[in-house]
mmCIF file of C-alpha atoms in Angstrom:
data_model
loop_
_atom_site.group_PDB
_atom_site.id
_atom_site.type_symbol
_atom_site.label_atom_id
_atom_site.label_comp_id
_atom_site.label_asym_id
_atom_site.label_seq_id
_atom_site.Cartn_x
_atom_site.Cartn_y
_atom_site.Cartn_z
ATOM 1 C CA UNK A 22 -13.246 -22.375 -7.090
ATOM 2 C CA UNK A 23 -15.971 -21.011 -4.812
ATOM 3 C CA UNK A 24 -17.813 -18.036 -5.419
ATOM 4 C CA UNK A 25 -16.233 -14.765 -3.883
ATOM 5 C CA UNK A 26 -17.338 -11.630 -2.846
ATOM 6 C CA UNK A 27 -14.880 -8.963 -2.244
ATOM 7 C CA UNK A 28 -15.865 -6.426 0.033
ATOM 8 C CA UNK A 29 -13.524 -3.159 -0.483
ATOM 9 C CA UNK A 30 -14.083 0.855 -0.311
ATOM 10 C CA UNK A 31 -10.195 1.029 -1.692
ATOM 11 C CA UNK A 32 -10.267 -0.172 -4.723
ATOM 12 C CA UNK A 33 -9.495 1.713 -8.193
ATOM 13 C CA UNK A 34 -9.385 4.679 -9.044
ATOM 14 C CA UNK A 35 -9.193 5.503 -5.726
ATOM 15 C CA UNK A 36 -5.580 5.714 -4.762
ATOM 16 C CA UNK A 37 -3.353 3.806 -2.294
ATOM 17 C CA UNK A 38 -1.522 0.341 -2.407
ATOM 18 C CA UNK A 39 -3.993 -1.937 -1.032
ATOM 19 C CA UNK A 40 -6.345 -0.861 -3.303
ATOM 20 C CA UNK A 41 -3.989 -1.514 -6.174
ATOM 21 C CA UNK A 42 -3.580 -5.072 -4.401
ATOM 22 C CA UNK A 43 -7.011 -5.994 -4.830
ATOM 23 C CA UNK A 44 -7.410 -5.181 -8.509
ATOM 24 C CA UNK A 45 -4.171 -6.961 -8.825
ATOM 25 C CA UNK A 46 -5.228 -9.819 -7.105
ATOM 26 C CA UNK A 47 -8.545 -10.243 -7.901
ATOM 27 C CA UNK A 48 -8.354 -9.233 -11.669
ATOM 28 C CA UNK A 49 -6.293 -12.858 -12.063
ATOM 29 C CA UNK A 50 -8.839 -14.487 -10.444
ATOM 30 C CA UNK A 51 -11.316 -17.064 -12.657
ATOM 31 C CA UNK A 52 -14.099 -14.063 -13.785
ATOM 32 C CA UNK A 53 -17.024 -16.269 -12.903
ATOM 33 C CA UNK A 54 -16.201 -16.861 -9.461
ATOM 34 C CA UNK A 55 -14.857 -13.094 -8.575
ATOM 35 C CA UNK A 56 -18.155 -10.701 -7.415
ATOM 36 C CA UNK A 57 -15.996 -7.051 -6.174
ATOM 37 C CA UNK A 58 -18.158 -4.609 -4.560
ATOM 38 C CA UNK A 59 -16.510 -1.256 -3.825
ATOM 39 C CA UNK A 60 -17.279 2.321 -3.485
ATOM 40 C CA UNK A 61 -19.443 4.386 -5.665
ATOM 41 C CA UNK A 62 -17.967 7.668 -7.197
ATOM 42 C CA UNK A 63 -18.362 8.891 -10.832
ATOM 43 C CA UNK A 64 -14.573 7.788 -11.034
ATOM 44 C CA UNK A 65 -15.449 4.700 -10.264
ATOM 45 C CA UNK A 66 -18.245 4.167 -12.654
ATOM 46 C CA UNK A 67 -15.865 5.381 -15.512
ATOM 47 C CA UNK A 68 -13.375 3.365 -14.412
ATOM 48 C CA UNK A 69 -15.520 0.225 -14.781
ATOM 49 C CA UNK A 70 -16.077 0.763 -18.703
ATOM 50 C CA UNK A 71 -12.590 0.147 -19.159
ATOM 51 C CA UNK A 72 -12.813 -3.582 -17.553
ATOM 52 C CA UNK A 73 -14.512 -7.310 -17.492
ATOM 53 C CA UNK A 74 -14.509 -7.768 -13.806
ATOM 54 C CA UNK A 75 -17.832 -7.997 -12.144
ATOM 55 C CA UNK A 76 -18.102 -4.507 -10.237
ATOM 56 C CA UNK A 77 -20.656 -3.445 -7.967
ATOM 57 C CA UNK A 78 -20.770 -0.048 -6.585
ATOM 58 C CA UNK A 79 -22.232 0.605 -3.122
ATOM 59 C CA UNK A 80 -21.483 3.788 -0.767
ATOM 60 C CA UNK A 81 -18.988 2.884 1.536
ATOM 61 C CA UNK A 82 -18.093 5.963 2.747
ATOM 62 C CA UNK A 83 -18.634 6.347 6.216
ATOM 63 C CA UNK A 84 -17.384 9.625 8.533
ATOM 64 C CA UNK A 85 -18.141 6.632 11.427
ATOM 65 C CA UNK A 86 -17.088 3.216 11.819
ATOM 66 C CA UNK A 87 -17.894 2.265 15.252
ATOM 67 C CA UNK A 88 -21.447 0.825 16.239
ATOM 68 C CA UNK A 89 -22.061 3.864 19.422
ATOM 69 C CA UNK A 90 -23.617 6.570 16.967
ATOM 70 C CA UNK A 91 -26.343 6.852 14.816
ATOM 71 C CA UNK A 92 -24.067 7.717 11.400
ATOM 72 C CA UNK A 93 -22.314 4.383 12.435
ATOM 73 C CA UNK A 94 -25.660 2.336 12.763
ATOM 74 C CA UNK A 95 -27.079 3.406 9.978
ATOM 75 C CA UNK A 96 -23.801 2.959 7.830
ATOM 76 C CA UNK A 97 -23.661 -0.279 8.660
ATOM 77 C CA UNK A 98 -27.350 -1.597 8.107
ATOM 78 C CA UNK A 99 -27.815 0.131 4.726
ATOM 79 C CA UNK A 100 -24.607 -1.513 3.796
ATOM 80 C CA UNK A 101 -25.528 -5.283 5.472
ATOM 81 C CA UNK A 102 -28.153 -5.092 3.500
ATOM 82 C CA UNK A 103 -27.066 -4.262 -0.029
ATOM 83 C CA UNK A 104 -24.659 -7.426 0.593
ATOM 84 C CA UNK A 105 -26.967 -9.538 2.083
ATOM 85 C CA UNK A 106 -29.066 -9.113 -1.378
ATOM 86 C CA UNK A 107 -25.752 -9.728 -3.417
ATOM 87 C CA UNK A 108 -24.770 -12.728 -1.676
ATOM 88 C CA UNK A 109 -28.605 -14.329 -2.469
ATOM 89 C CA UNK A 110 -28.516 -13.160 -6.285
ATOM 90 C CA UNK A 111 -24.771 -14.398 -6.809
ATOM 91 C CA UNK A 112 -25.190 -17.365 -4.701
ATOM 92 C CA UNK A 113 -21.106 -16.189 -3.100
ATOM 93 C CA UNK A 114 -20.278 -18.634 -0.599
ATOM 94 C CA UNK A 115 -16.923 -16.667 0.985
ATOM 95 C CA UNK A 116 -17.188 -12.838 1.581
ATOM 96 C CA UNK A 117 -13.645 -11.372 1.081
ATOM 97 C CA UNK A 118 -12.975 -7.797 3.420
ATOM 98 C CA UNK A 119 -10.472 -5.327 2.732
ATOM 99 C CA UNK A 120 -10.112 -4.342 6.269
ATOM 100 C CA UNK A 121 -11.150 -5.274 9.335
ATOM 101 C CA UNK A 122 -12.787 -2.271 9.767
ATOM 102 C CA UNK A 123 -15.289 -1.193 8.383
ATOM 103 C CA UNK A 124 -15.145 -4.101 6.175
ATOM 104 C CA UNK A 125 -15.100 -6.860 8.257
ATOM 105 C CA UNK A 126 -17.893 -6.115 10.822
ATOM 106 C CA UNK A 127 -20.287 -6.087 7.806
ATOM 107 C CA UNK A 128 -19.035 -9.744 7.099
ATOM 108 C CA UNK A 129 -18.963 -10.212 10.663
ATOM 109 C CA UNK A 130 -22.821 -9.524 10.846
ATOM 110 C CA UNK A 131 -23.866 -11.063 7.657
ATOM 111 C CA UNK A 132 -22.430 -14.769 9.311
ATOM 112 C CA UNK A 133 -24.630 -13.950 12.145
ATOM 113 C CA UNK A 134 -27.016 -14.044 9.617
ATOM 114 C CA UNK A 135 -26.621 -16.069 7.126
ATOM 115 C CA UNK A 136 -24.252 -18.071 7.644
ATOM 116 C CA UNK A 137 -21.632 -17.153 5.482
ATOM 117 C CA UNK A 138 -18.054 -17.595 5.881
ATOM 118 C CA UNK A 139 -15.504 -14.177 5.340
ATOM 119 C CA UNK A 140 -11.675 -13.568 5.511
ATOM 120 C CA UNK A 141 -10.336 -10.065 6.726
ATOM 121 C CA UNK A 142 -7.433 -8.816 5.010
ATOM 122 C CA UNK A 143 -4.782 -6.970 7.451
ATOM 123 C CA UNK A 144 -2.528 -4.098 6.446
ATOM 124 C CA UNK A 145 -0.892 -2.940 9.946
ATOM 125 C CA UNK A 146 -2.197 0.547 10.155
ATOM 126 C CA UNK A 147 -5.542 -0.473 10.035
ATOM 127 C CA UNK A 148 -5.383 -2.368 12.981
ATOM 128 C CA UNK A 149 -2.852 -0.182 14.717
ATOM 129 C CA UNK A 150 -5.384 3.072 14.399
ATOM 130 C CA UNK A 151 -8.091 0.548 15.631
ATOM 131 C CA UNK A 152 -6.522 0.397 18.979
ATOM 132 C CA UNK A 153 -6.783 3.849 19.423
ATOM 133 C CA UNK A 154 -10.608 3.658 20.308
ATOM 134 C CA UNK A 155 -11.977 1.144 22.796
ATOM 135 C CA UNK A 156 -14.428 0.467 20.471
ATOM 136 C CA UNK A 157 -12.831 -0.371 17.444
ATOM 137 C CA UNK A 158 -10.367 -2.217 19.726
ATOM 138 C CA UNK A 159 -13.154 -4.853 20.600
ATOM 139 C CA UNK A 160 -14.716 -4.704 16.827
ATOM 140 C CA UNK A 161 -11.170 -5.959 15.755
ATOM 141 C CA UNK A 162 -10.911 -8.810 18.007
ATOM 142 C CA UNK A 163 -14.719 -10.056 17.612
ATOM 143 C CA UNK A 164 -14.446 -9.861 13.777
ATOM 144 C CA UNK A 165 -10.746 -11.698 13.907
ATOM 145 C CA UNK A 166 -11.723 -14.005 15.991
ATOM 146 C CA UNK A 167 -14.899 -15.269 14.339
ATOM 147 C CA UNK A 168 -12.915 -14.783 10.606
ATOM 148 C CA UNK A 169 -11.939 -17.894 8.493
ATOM 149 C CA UNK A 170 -8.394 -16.201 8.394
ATOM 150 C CA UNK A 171 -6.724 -13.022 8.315
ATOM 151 C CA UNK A 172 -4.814 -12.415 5.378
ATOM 152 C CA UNK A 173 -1.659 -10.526 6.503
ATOM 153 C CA UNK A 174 0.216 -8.264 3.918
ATOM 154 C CA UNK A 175 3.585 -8.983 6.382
ATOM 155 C CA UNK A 176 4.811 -10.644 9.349
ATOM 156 C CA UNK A 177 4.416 -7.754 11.151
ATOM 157 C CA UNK A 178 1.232 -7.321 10.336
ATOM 158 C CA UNK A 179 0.577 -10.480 11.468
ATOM 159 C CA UNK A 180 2.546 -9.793 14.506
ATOM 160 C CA UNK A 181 0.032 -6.789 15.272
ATOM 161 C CA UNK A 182 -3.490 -9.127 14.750
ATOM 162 C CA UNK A 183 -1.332 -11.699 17.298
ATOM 163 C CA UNK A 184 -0.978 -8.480 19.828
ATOM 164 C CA UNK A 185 -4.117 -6.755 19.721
ATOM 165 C CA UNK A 186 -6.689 -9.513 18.609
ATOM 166 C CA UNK A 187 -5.786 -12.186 21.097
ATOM 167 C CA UNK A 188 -6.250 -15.980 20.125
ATOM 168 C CA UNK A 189 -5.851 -15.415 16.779
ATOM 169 C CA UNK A 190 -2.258 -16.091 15.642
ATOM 170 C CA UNK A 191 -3.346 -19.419 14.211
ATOM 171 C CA UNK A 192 -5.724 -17.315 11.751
ATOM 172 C CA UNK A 193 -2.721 -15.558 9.852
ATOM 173 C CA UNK A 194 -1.990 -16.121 6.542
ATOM 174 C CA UNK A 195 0.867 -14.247 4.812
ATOM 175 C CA UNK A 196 0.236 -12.880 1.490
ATOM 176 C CA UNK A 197 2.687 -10.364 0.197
ATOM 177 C CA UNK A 198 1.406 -8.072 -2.246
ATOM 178 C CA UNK A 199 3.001 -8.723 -5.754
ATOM 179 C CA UNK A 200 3.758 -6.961 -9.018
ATOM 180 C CA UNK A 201 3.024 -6.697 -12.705
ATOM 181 C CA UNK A 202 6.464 -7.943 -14.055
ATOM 182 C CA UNK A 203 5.457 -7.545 -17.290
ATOM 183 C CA UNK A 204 4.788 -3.589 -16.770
ATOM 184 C CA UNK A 205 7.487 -2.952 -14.573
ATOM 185 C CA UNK A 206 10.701 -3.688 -16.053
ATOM 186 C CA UNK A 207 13.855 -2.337 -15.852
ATOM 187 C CA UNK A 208 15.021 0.677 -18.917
ATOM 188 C CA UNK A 209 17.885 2.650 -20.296
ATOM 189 C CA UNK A 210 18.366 5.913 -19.687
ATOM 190 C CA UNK A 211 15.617 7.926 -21.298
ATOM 191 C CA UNK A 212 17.167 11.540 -21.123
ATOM 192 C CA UNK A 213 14.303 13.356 -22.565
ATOM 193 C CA UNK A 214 11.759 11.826 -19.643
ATOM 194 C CA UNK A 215 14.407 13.113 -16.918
ATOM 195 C CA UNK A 216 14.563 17.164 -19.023
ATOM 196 C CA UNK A 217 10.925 16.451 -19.240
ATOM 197 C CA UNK A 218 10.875 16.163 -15.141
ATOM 198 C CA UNK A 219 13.629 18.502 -14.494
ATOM 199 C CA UNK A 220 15.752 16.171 -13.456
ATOM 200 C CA UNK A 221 18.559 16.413 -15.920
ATOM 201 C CA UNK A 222 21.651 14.974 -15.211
ATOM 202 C CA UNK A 223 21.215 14.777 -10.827
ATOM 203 C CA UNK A 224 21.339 12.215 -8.946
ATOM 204 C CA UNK A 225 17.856 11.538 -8.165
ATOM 205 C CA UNK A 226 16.053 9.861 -4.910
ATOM 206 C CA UNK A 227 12.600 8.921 -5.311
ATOM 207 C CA UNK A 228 9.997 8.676 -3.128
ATOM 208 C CA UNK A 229 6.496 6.993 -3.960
ATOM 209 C CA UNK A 230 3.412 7.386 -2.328
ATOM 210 C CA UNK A 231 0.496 9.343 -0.173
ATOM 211 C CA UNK A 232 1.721 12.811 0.851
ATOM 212 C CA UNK A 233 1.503 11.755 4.625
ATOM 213 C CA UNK A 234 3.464 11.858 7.804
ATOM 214 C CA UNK A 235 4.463 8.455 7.902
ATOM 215 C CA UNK A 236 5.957 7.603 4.607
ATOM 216 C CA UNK A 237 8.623 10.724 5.447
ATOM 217 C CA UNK A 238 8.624 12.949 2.500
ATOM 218 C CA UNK A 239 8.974 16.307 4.723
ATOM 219 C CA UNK A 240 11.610 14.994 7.142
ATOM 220 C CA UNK A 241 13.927 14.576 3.945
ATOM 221 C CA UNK A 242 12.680 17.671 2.356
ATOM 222 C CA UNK A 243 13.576 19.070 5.708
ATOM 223 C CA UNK A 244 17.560 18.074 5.030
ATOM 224 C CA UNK A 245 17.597 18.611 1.701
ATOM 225 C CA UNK A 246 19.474 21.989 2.500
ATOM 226 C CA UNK A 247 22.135 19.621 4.339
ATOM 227 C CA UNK A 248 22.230 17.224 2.194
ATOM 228 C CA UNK A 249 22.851 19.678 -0.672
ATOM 229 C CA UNK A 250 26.358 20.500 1.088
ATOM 230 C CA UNK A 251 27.801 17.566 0.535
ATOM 231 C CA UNK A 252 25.766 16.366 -2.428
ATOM 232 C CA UNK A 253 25.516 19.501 -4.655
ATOM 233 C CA UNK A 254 24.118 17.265 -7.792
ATOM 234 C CA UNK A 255 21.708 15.477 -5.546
ATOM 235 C CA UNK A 256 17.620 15.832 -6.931
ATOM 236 C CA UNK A 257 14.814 14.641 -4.559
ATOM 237 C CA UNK A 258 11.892 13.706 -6.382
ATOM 238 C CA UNK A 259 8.522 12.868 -4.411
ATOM 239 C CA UNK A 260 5.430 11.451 -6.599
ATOM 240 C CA UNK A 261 2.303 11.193 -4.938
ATOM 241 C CA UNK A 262 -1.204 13.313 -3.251
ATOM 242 C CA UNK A 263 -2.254 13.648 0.084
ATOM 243 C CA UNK A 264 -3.307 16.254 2.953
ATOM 244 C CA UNK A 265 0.974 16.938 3.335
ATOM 245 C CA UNK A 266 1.038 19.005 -0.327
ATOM 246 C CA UNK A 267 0.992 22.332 0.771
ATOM 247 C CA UNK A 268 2.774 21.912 3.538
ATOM 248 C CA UNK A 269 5.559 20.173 1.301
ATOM 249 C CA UNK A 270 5.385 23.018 -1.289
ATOM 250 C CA UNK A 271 5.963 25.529 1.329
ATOM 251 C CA UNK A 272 8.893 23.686 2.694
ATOM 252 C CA UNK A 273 10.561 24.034 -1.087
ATOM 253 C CA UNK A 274 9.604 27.233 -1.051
ATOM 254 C CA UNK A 275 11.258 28.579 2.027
ATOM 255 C CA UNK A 276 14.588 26.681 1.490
ATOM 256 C CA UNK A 277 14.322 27.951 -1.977
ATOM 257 C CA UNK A 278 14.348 24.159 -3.373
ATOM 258 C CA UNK A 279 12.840 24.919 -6.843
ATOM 259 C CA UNK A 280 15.960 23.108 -8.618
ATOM 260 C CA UNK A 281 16.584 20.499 -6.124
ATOM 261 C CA UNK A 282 12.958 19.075 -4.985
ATOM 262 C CA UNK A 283 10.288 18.079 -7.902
ATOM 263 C CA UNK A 284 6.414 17.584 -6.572
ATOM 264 C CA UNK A 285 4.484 15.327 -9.025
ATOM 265 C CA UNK A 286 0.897 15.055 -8.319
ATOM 266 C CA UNK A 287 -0.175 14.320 -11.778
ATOM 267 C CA UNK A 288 1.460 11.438 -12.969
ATOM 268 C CA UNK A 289 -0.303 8.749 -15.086
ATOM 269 C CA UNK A 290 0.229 5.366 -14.612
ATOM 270 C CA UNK A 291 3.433 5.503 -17.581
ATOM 271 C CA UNK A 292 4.928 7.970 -16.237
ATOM 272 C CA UNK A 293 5.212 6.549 -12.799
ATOM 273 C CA UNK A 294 6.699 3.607 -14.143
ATOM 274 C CA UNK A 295 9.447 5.654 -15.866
ATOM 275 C CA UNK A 296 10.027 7.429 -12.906
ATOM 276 C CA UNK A 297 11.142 4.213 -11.246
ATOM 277 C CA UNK A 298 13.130 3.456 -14.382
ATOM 278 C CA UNK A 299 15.061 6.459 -14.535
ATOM 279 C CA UNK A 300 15.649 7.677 -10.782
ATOM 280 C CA UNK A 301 19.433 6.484 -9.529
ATOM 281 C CA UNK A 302 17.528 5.048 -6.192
ATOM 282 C CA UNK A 303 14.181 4.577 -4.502
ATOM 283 C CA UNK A 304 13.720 5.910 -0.959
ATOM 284 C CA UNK A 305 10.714 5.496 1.650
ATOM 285 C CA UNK A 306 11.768 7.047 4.769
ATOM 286 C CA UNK A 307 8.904 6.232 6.904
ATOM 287 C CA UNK A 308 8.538 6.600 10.264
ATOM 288 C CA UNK A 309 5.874 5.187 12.992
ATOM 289 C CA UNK A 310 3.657 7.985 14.194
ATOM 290 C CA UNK A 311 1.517 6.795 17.139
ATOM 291 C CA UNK A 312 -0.819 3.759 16.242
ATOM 292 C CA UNK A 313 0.030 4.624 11.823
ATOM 293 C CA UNK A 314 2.894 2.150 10.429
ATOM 294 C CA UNK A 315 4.104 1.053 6.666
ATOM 295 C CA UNK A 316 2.228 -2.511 6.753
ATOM 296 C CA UNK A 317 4.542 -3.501 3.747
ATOM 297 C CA UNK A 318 5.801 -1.077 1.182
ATOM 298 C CA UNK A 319 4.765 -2.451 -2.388
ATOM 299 C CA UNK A 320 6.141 0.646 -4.302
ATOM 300 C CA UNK A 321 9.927 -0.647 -2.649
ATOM 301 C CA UNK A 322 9.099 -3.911 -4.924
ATOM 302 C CA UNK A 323 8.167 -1.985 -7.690
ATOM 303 C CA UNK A 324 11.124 -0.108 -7.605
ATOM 304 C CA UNK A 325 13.424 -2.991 -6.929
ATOM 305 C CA UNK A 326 11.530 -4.779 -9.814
ATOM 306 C CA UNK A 327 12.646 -1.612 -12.165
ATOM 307 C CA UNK A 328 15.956 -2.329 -11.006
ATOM 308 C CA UNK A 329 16.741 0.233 -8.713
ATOM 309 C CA UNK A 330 18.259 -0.235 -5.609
ATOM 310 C CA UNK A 331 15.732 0.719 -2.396
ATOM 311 C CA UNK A 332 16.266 2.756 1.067
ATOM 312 C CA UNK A 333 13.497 2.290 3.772
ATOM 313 C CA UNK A 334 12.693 3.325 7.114
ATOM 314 C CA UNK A 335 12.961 0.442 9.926
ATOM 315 C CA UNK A 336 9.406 0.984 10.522
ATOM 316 C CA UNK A 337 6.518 -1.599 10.071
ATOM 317 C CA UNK A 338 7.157 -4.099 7.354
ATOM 318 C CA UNK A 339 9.413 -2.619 5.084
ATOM 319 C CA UNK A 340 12.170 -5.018 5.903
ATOM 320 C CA UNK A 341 9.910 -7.591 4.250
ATOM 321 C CA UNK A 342 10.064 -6.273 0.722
ATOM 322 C CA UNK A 343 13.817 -6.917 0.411
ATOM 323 C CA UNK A 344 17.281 -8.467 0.642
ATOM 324 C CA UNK A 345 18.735 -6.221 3.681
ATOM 325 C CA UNK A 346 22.608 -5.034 2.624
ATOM 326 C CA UNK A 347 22.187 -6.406 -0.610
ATOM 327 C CA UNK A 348 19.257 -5.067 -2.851
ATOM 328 C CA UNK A 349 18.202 -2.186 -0.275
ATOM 329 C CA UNK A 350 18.779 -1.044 3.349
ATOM 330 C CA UNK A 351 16.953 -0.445 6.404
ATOM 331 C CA UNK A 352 17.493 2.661 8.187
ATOM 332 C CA UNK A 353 16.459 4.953 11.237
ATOM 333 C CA UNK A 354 13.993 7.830 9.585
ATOM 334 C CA UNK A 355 12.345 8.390 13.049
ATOM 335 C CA UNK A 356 14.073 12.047 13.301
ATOM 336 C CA UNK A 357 15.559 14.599 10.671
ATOM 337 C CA UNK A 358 18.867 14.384 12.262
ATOM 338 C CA UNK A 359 18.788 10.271 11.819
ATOM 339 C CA UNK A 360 17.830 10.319 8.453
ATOM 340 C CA UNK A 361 20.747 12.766 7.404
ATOM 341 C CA UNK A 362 23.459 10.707 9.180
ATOM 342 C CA UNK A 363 22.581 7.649 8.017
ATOM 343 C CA UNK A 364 21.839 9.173 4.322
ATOM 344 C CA UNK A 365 25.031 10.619 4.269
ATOM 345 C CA UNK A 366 26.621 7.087 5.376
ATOM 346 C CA UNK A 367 25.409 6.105 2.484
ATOM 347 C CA UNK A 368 25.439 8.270 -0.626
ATOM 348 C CA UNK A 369 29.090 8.605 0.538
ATOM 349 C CA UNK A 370 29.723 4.715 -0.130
ATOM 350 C CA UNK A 371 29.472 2.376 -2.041
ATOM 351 C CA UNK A 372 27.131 0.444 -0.251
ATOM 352 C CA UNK A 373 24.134 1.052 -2.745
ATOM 353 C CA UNK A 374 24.419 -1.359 -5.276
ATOM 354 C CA UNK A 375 24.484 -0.343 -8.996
ATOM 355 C CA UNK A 376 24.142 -4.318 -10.058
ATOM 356 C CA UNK A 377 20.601 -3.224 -11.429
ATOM 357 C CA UNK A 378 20.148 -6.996 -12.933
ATOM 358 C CA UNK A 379 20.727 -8.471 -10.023
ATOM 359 C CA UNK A 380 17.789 -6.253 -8.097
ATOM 360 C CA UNK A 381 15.399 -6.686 -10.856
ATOM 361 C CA UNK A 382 15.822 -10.756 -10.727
ATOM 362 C CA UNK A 383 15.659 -10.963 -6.826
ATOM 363 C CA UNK A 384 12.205 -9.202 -6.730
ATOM 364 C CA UNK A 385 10.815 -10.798 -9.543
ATOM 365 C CA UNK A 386 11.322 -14.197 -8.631
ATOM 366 C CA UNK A 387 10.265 -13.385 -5.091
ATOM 367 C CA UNK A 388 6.770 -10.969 -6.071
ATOM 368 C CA UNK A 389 5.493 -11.440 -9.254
ATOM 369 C CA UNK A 390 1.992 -11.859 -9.324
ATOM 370 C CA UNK A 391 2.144 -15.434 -10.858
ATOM 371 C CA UNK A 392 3.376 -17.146 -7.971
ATOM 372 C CA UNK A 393 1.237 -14.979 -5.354
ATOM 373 C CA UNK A 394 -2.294 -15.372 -7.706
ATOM 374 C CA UNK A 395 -1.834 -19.249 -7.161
ATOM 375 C CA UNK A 396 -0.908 -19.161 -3.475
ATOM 376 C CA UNK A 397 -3.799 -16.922 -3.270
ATOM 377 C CA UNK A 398 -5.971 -19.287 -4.919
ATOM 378 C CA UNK A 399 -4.527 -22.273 -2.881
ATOM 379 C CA UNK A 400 -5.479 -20.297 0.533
ATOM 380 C CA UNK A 401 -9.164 -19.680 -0.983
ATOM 381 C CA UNK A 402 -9.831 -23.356 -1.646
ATOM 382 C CA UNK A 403 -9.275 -24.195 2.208
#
């Protein structure tokens, strides 16, 4: 295998799926030929004592991506050249981005330079809030098109390179994002980790992920009041940070929610894994919000992997991470009032699934890591 140089600001302990996907990814990858460079925080520096993989941290922070200001410029040369130097001492021979911005122009200059080949990673939102700006708009297309391929985390993320970086459909590979089976695993009830939580004996919905518009946490915080009509025991419990908290918090605290909404900003790695063990089902009511989509969903495959059956918004990919009418369901989340009809339609059936085995084999035979790390390594090799 070739020597690879992945090029990342999200990467642990920074938060956020895709940065999970990388350490996933590239942890199961041969040591010798794996180089990551990411971003340099005291986090991330502690974080590396507790690993083997070859880390180097750069600053990849940038409050400017496109190549029009000086912040941008600069950016971009101090971090061409830290690269430029890695990719001579390490002798890489494939740079690996974890965007296409800011990622990818760096790669994108560094072949100008040197020669060297790169693949962009593609996530949906990140090309979606490219075509926002003019600029960015033409930085996608010039790094896709001069990429060795464009590793999609969905078909409709490849869908989105094919719209807005023309020419390049041919580029796409598909690579879901996969999960540690062996962590993630399905439990019995564990009553002392739901009195621990406060969530007793409800029945709970879960919800995953950044405190952001998108993924929905406020619109169904928003009906919980409704909701609690007709489903008295009902518990909604969100898990996650973000720049939504406070607004979320006040929500509970107008509707006087204290019993019947749980924030969790503070959960360790255990803990978030029992929550998906013990909650009755997993829900990710996102919504598109201009140019920001769900590119996949990869805590709806953990959940499903725990057993649990999932509820998504028909937004982005989501429809990717499972078997529609079966082990999930796909619904409108683009307004409060959608969300609470079609929520009701289905806490009042029994359309959610409690076959809990069943869920738990379909998305382990479909996203465990050991099939994706060697379709992964096939796709390098080319």
């Amino acid at each position: 295998m070739k020597k690879i140089l992945l090029l990342t600001e999200n990467f642990p302990p920074k938060e956020g799926g895709s940065g999970r996907w990388f350490w996933e990814l590239y942890s199961r990858l041969p040591r010798e030929n794996v180089i990551v460079v990411a971003n340099d925080t005291a986090e991330g520096r502690l974080f590396d004592e507790s690993h083997d993989l070859n880390i180097t941290r750069v600053e990849l922070e940038s409050a400017e991506w496109g190549v029009a200001s000086f912040k941008g410029i600069r950016f971009y040369i101090n971090t061409i050249l830290a690269i430029r130097k890695l990719i001579k001492e390490h002798n890489v021979k494939e740079v690996h981005c974890g965007r296409v911005i800011p990622e990818g122009v760096v790669a994108r200059v560094l072949k100008l330079l040197s020669g060297t080949e790169y693949r962009c990673f593609v996530h949906g939102e990140d090309v979606e809030t490219a075509a926002t700006s003019r600029e960015h708009s033409l930085l996608v297309k010039n790094v896709c098109k001069s990429a060795k391929t464009l590793i999609c985390n969905s078909e409709n993320s490849a869908g989105l390179v094919e719209k807005l970086a023309f020419e390049t459909k041919h580029k796409c590979e598909v690579l879901h994002p996969g999960v540690d089976v062996a962590r993630f695993v399905p439990a019995p009830p564990d009553e002392a980790f739901r009195q621990k939580v406060r969530w007793h004996d409800k029945r709970v919905l879960l919800t995953v992920g950044r405190l952001q518009r998108r993924k929905g946490q406020d619109y169904l915080v928003k009906i919980m009041p409704q909701l609690l009509t007709e489903f008295p025991n009902l518990f909604y419990a969100v898990v996650g940070r973000g720049e939504c908290k406070e607004e979320l918090t006040a929500m509970v605290e107008q509707n006087n929610l204290h019993d019947s909404v749980g924030i969790y900003s503070d959960m360790n790695d255990d803990e978030l894994i029992q929550c998906y063990q013990q909650c009755d089902v997993f829900i990710l009511p996102n919504r598109t919000i201009a140019n920001d989509i769900e590119g996949f969903g990869m805590v709806l495959v953990e959940a499903q992997v725990c057993g649990k059956p999932v509820i998504a918004g028909d937004s982005g990919g989501t429809r990717e991470t499972m078997d529609v009418g079966e082990t999930g369901h796909i619904i409108d989340c683009s307004s409060p009032d959608s969300l609470l009809n079609n929520l009701k339609r289905l806490l009042n059936k029994a359309s959610i699934t409690d076959d809990r085995v069943s869920i738990a084999d379909y998305a382990r035979e479909r996203f465990s890591w050991g099939n994706h790390v060697k379709k992964a390594q096939s796709l390098f090799e080319r």
